Short mmCIF file of C-alpha atoms in Angstrom, two decimals:
data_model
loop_
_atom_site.label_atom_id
_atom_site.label_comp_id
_atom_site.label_asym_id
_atom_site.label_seq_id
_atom_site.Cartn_x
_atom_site.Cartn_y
_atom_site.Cartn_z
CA UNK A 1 153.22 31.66 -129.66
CA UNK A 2 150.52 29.78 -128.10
CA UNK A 3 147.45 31.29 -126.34
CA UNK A 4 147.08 32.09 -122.93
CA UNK A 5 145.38 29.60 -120.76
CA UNK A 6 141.83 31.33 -119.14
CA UNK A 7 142.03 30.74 -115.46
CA UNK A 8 139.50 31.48 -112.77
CA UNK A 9 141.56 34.38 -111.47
CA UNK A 10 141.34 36.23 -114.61
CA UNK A 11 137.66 36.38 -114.20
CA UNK A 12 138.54 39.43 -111.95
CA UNK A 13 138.69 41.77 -114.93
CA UNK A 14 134.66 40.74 -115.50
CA UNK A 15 133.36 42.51 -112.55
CA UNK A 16 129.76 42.72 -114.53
CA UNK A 17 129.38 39.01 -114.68
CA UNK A 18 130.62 38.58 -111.25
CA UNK A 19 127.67 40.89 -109.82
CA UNK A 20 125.65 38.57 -112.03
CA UNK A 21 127.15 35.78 -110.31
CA UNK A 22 126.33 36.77 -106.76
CA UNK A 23 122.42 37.77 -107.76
CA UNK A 24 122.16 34.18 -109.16
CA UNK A 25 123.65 33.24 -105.69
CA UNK A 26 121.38 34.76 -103.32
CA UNK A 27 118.42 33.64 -105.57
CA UNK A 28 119.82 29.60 -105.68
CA UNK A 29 119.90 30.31 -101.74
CA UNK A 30 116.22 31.77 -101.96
CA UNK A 31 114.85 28.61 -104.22
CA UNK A 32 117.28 26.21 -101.93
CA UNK A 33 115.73 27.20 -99.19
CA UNK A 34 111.59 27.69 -100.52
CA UNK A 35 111.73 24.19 -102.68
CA UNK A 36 111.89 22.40 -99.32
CA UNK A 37 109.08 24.59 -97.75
CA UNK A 38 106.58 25.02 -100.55
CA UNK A 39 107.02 21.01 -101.04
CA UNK A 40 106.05 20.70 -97.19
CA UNK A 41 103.48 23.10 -97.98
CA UNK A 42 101.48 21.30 -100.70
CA UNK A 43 101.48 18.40 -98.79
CA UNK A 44 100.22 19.85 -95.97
CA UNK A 45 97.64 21.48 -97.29
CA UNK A 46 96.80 18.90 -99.40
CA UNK A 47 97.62 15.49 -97.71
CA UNK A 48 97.64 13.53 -101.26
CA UNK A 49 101.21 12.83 -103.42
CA UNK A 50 98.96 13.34 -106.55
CA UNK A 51 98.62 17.23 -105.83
CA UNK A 52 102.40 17.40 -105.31
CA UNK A 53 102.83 15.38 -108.62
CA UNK A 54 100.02 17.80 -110.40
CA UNK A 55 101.60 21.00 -109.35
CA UNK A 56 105.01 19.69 -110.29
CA UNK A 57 103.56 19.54 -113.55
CA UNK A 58 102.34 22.55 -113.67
CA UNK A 59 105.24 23.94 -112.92
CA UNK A 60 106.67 23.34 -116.35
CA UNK A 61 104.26 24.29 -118.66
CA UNK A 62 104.63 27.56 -119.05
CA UNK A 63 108.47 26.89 -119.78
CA UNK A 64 107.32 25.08 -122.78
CA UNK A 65 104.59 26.88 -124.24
CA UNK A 66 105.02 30.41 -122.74
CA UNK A 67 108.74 30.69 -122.61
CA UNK A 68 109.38 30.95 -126.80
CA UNK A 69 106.47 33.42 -127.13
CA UNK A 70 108.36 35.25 -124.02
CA UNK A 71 111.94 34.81 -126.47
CA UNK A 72 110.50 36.42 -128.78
CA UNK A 73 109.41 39.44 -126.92
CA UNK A 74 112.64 39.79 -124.82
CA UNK A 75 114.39 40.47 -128.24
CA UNK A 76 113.41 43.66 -128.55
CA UNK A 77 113.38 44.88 -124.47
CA UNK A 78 116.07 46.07 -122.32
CA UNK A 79 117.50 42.71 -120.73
CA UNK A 80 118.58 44.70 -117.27
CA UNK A 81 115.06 46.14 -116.90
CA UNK A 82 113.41 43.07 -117.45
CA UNK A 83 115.45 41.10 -115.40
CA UNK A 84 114.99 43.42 -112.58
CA UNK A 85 110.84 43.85 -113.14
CA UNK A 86 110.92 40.15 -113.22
CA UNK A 87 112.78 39.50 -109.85
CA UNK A 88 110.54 42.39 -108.23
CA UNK A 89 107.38 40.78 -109.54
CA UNK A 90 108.50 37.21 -108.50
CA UNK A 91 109.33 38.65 -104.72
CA UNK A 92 105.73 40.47 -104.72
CA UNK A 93 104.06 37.41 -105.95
CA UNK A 94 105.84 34.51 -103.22
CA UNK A 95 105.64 37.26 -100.29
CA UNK A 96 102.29 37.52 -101.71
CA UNK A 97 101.91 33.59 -101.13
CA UNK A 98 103.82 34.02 -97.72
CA UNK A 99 100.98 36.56 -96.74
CA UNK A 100 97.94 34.44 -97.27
CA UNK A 101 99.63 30.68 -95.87
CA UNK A 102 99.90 33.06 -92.69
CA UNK A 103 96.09 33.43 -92.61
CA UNK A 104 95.30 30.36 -93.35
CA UNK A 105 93.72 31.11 -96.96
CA UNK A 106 95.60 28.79 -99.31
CA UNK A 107 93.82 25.81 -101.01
CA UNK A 108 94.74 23.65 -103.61
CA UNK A 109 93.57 25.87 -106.11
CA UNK A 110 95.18 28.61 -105.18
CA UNK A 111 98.63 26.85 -105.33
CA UNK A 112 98.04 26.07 -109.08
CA UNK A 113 97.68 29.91 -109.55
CA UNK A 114 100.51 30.92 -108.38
CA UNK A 115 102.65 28.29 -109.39
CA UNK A 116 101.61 29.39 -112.83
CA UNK A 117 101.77 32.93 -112.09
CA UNK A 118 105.16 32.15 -110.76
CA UNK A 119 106.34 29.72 -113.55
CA UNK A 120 105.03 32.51 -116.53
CA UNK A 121 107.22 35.11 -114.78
CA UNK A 122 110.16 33.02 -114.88
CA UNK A 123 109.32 32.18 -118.44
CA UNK A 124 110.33 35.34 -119.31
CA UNK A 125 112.91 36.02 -116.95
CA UNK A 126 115.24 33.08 -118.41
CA UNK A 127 115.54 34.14 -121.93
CA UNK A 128 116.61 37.69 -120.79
CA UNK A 129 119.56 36.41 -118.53
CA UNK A 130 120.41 33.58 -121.08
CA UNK A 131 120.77 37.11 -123.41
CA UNK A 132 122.44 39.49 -120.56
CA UNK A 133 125.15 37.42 -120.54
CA UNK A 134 127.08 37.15 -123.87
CA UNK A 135 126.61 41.27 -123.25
CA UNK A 136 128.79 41.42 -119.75
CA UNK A 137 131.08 38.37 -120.33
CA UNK A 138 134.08 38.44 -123.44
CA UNK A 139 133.77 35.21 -125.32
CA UNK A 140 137.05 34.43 -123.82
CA UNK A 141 135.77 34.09 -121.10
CA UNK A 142 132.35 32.14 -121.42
CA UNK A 143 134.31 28.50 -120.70
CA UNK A 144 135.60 30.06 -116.69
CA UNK A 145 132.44 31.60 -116.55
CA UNK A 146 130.21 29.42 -116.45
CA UNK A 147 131.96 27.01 -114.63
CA UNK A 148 132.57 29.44 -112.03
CA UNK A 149 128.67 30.21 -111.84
CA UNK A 150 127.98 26.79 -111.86
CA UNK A 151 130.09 25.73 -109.40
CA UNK A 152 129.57 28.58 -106.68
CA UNK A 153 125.61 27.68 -107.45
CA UNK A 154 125.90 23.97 -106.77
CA UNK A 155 127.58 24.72 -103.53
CA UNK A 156 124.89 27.79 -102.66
CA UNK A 157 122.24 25.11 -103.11
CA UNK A 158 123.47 22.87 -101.17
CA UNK A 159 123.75 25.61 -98.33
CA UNK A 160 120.40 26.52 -98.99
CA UNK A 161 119.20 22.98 -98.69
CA UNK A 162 121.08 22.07 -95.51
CA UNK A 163 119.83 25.73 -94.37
CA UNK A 164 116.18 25.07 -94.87
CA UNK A 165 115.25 22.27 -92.73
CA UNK A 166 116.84 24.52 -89.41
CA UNK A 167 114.57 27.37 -91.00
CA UNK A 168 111.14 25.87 -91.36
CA UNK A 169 111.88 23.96 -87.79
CA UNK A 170 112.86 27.22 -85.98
CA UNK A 171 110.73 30.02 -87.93
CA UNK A 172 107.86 27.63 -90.00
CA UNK A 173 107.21 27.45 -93.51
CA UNK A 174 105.66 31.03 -94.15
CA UNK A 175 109.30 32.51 -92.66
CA UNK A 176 111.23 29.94 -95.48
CA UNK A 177 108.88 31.21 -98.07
CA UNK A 178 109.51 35.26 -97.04
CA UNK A 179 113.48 34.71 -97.65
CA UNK A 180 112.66 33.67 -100.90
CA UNK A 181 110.49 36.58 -101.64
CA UNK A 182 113.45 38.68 -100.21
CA UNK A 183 116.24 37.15 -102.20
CA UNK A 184 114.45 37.98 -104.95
CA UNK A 185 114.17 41.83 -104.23
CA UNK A 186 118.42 41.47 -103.42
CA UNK A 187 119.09 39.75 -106.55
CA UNK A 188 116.97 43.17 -108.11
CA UNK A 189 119.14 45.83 -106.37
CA UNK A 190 122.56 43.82 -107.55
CA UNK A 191 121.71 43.97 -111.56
CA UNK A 192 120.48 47.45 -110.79
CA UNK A 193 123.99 48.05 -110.26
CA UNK A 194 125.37 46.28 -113.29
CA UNK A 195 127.03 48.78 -115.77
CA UNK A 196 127.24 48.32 -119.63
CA UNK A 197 125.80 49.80 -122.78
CA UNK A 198 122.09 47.72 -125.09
CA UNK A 199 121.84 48.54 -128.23
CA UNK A 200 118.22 49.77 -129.19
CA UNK A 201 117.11 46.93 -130.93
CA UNK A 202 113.32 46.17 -133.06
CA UNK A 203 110.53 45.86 -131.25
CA UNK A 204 108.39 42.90 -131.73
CA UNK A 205 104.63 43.68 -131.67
CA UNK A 206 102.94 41.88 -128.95
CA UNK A 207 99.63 40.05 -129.90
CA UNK A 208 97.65 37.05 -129.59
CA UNK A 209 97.77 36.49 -133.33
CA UNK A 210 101.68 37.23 -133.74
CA UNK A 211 102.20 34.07 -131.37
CA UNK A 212 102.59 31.61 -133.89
CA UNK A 213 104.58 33.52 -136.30
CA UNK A 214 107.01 34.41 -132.93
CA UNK A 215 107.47 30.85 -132.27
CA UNK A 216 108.10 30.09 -135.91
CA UNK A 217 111.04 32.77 -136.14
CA UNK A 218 112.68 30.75 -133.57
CA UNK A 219 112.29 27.64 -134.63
CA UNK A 220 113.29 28.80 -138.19
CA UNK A 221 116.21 30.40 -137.55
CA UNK A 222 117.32 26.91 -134.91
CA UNK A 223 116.41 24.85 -138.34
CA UNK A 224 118.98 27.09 -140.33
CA UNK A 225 121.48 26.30 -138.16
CA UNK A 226 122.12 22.68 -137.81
CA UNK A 227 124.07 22.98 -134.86
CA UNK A 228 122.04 24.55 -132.76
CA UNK A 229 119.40 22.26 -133.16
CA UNK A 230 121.63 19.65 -132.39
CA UNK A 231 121.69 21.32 -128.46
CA UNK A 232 117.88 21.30 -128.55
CA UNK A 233 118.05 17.42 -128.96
CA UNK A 234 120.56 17.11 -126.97
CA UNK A 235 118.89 19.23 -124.10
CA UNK A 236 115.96 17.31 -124.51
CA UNK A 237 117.99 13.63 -124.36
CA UNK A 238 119.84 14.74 -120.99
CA UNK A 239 116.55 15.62 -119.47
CA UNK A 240 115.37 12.61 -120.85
CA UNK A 241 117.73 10.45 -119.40
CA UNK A 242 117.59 12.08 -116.53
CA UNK A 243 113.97 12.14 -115.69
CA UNK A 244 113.42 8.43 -114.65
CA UNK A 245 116.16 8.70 -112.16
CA UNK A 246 114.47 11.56 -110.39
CA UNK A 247 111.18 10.55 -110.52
CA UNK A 248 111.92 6.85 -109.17
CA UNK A 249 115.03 7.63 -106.65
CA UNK A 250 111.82 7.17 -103.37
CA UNK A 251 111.06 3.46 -104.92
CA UNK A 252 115.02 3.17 -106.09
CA UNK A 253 115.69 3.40 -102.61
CA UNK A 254 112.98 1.45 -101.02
CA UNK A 255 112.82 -1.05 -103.56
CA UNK A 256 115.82 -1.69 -104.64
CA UNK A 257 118.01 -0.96 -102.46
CA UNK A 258 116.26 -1.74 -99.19
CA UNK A 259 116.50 1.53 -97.65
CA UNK A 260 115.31 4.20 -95.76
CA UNK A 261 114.28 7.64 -96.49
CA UNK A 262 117.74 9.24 -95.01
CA UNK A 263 118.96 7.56 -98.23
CA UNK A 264 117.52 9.87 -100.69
CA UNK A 265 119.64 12.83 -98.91
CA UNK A 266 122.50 11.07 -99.12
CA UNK A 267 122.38 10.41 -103.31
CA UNK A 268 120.78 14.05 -103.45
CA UNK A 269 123.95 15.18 -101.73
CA UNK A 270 126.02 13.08 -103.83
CA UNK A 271 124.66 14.29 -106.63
CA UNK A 272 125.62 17.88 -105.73
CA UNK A 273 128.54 17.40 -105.03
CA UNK A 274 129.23 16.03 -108.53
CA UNK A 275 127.89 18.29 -110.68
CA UNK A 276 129.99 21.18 -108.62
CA UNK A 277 133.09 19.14 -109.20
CA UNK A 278 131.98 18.84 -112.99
CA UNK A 279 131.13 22.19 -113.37
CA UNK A 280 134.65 23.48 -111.63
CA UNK A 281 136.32 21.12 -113.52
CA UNK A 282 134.90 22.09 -117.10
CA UNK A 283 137.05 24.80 -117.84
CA UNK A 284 140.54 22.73 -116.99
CA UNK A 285 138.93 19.92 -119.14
CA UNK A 286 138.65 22.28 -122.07
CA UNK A 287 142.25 23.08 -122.70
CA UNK A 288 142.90 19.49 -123.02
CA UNK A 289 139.96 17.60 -124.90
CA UNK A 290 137.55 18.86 -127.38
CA UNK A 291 133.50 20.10 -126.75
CA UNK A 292 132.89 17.13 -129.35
CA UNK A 293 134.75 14.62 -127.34
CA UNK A 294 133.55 15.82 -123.88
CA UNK A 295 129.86 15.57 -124.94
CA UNK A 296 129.95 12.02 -126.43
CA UNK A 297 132.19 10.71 -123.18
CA UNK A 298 130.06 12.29 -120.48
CA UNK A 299 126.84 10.76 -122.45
CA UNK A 300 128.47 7.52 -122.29
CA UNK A 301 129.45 7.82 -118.40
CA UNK A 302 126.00 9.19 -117.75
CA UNK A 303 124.86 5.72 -118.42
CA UNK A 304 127.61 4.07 -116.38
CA UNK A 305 127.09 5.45 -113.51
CA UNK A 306 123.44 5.00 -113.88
CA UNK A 307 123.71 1.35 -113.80
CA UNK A 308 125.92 1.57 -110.69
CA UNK A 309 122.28 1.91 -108.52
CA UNK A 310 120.47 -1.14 -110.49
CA UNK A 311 124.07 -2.78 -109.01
CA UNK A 312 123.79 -1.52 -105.84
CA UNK A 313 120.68 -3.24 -105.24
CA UNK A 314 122.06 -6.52 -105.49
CA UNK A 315 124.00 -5.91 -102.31
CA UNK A 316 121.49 -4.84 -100.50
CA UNK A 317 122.13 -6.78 -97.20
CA UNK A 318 125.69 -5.02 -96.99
CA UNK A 319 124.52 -1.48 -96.57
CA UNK A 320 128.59 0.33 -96.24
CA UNK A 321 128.97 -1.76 -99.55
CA UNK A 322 125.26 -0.12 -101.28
CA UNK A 323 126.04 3.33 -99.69
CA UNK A 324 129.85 3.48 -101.15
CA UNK A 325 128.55 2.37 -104.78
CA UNK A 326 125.32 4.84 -104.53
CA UNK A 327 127.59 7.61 -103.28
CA UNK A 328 130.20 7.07 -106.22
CA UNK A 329 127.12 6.47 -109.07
CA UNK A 330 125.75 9.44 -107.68
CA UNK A 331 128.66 11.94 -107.82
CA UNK A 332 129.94 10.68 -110.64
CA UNK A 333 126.55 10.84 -112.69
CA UNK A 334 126.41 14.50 -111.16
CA UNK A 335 130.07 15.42 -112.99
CA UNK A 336 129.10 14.07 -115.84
CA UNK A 337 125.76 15.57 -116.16
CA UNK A 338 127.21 19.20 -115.27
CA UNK A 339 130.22 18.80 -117.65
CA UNK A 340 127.77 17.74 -120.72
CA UNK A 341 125.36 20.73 -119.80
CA UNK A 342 128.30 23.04 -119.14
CA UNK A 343 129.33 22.78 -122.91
CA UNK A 344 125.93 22.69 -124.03
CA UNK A 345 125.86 26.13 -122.64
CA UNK A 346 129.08 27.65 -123.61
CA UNK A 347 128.83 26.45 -127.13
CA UNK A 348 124.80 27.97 -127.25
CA UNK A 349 126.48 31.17 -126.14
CA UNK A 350 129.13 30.88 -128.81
CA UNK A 351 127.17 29.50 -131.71
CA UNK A 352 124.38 31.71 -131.85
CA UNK A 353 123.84 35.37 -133.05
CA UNK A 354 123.10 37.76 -130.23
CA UNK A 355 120.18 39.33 -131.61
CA UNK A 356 118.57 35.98 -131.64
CA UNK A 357 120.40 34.81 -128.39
CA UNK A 358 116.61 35.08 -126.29
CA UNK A 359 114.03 33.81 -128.71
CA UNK A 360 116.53 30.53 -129.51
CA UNK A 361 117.17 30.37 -126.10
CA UNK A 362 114.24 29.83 -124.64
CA UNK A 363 113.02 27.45 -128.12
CA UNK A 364 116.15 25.72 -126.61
CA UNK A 365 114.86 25.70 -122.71
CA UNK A 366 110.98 24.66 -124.05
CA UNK A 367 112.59 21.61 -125.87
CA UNK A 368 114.38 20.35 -123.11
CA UNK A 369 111.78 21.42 -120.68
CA UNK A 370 108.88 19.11 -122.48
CA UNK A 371 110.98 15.85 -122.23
CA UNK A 372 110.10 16.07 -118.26
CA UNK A 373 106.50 15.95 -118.66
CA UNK A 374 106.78 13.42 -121.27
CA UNK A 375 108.98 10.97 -119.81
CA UNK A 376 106.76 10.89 -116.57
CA UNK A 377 103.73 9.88 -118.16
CA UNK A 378 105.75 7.20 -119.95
CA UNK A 379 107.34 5.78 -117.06
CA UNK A 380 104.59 5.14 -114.96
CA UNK A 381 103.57 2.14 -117.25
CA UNK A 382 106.49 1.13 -117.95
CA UNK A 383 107.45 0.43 -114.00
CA UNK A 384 103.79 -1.57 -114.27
CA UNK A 385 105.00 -3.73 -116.56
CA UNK A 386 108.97 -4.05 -116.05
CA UNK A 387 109.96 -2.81 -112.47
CA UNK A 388 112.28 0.04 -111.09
CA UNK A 389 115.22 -2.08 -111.52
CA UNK A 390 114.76 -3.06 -115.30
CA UNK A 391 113.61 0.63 -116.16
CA UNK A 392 117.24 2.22 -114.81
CA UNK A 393 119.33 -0.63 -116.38
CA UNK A 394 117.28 -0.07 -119.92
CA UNK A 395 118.10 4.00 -119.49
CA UNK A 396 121.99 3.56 -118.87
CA UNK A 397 122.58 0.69 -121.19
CA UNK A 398 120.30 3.47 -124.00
CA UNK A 399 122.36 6.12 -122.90
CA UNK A 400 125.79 4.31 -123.49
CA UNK A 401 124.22 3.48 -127.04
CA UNK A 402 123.20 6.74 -128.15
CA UNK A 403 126.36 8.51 -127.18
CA UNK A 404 128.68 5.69 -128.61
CA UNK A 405 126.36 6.11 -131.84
CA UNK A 406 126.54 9.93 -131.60
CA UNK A 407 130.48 9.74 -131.46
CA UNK A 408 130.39 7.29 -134.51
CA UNK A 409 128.50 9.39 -136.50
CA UNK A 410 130.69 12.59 -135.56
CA UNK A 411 127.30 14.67 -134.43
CA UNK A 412 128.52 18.25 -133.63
CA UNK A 413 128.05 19.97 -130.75
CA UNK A 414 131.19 22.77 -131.00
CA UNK A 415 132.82 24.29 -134.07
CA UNK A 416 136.55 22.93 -133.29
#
């Protein structure tokens, strides 16, 4: 007798998760809705692209050299509590930043505080809901899940993004930033409400000098487990891959494809799109072709669709003809994308042991996190010396390689 298919109906029975679901909602809305504002911010309180780019930096760091320390740490607290001390403390902190824009007190320096104050928060904020999950969601379930959370977040972001630039015109900037601050303190009072039983697990002693021997308990136990170190490279590839497009789409579009700024909101939006469609898509695509298969072909498409804007370019005079391909490269690179990180995260869920679901977690989120960073600094050079056009064609034609090498070799991704 064969299994029963999983549908996205029978997610009903996981009222838990869904509660989780709609907190993770009204926060996407929050962040939609403050990206756009504290971006206008900077810049307005800066005037100079290279404070933007420094605080986007910034931004990171504490993901990749805070958030395994914070792993470690979550392992042995209560996941709900933290979760809800870290929303609280995240609201206090950006109606904090609300506060002082208002009188006029912010300076560059005080932006790189509390983007770091912000940024070490959420470094220990992710590992806990990476572990909450696994404990409100049956396994059965994780493949609907997440594509149901994924989905229902691509489409709250784009709300929140389409929401934002009415906001900050209507109410200003410090009004965007206070509805982040507040979503935060909603998304609090929702997983107060979230029912189910923690086992009291080990504390981990918290000092300076246990840092290092934190951070090697979760690399060691991701070496011991081949599998799961193959999602930390592959977390770090996607990111990797991904990285140039995002940090050259403004001369992609000027450049190469001879257009104006509208243009970016256009492949942003496509891009949305896509990775909703992927990500409502992943659980059908499940039933009929393998994790292994799924991760090698969206790899390869990722770099298909990335050479569709190089191509683009070279019709630039026929602008219906450059929007159609960007529009297609762009939602198609979006489904692809989502699909590949979809499994990544349903098999991370699946392959490792709960107890050590928050320190390998956020090992895994560092990893991927530091191929951002890294991948700017390279690029900039690299456009010197090639040009926009040459760097995107290089990235999909690599990306097509490595996954056609990856399927080759067999590299697992999924027990099957």
């Amino acid at each position: 007798m064969s299994e029963k298919k999983i549908r996205y109906r029978d997610l009903v029975t996981q009222k838990e998760y869904l509660k989780m679901i709609v907190a993770n909602l009204i926060n996407r809305f929050g962040d939609s809705v403050d990206a756009l504002a504290f971006t206008w911010m900077v810049y307005a309180i800066t005037g100079s692209a290279a404070w933007s780019a420094i605080i986007f930096g910034l931004n990171h760091i504490p993901t990749i050299f805070i958030q395994p320390f914070a792993g470690a740490l979550v392992e042995g607290m209560k996941k709900k509590r933290l979760m809800i001390v870290t929303d609280i403390m995240r609201g206090i902190i950006v109606a904090g930043l609300a506060v002082l824009y208002g009188m006029d007190r912010i300076t560059p320096t005080v932006l790189v505080v509390f983007t770091l104050v912000i940024s070490t928060v959420e470094a220990f904020r992710i590992p806990a809901g990476m572990a909450f999950v696994p404990k409100i969601l049956e396994e059965k379930y994780f493949e609907v899940g997440t594509g149901l959370g994924n989905t229902l977040s691509t489409v709250m972001e784009l709300v929140g993004t389409g929401a934002a630039g009415g906001i900050i015109a209507v109410f200003g900037i410090r009004t965007a930033i206070f509805i982040d601050a507040v979503t935060f303190f909603l998304s609090a009072l929702i997983i107060s409400g979230i029912r189910y039983k923690e086992q009291r697990l080990q504390k981990q002693k918290v000092d300076v000098n246990g840092y290092f021997q934190l951070l090697k308990g979760g690399i060691s136990y991701i070496k011991k487990k081949r599998i799961v170190m193959n999602f930390c490279i592959m977390g770090f590839l996607l990111n990797a891959l991904l990285t140039p497009l995002n940090s050259l789409l403004t001369p992609l579009v000027v450049e190469v494809l001879k257009q104006d700024s509208e243009f970016l909101s256009v492949i942003g939006i496509a891009l949305s799109v896509g990775m909703g469609i992927g990500s409502f898509c992943y659980p059908f695509l499940t039933q009929k072709i393998k994790s292994n298969v799924m991760v090698y072909l969206s790899g390869i498409m990722i770099g298909v669709f990335y050479l569709s804007f190089p191509l683009a370019g070279r019709f630039a005079d026929y602008i219906q003809l450059v929007l159609i391909i960007c529009i297609l490269g762009a939602a198609g690179l979006g489904i692809s994308a989502s699909i590949l990180m979809a499994v990544l995260n349903v098999q991370f869920m699946k392959q490792v042991d709960q107890e050590y679901m928050a320190r390998a977690g956020s090992v895994f989120n560092a990893i991927g996190t530091a191929a951002i960073p890294v991948i700017s600094v390279l690029i900039t050079p690299l456009v010197a010396v090639l040009n926009v056009k040459t760097v995107l064609v290089v990235c999909g034609v690599l990306s097509m390689v490595l996954f056609i090498c990856m399927g080759i070799g067999k590299v697992k991704f999924a027990e099957e």
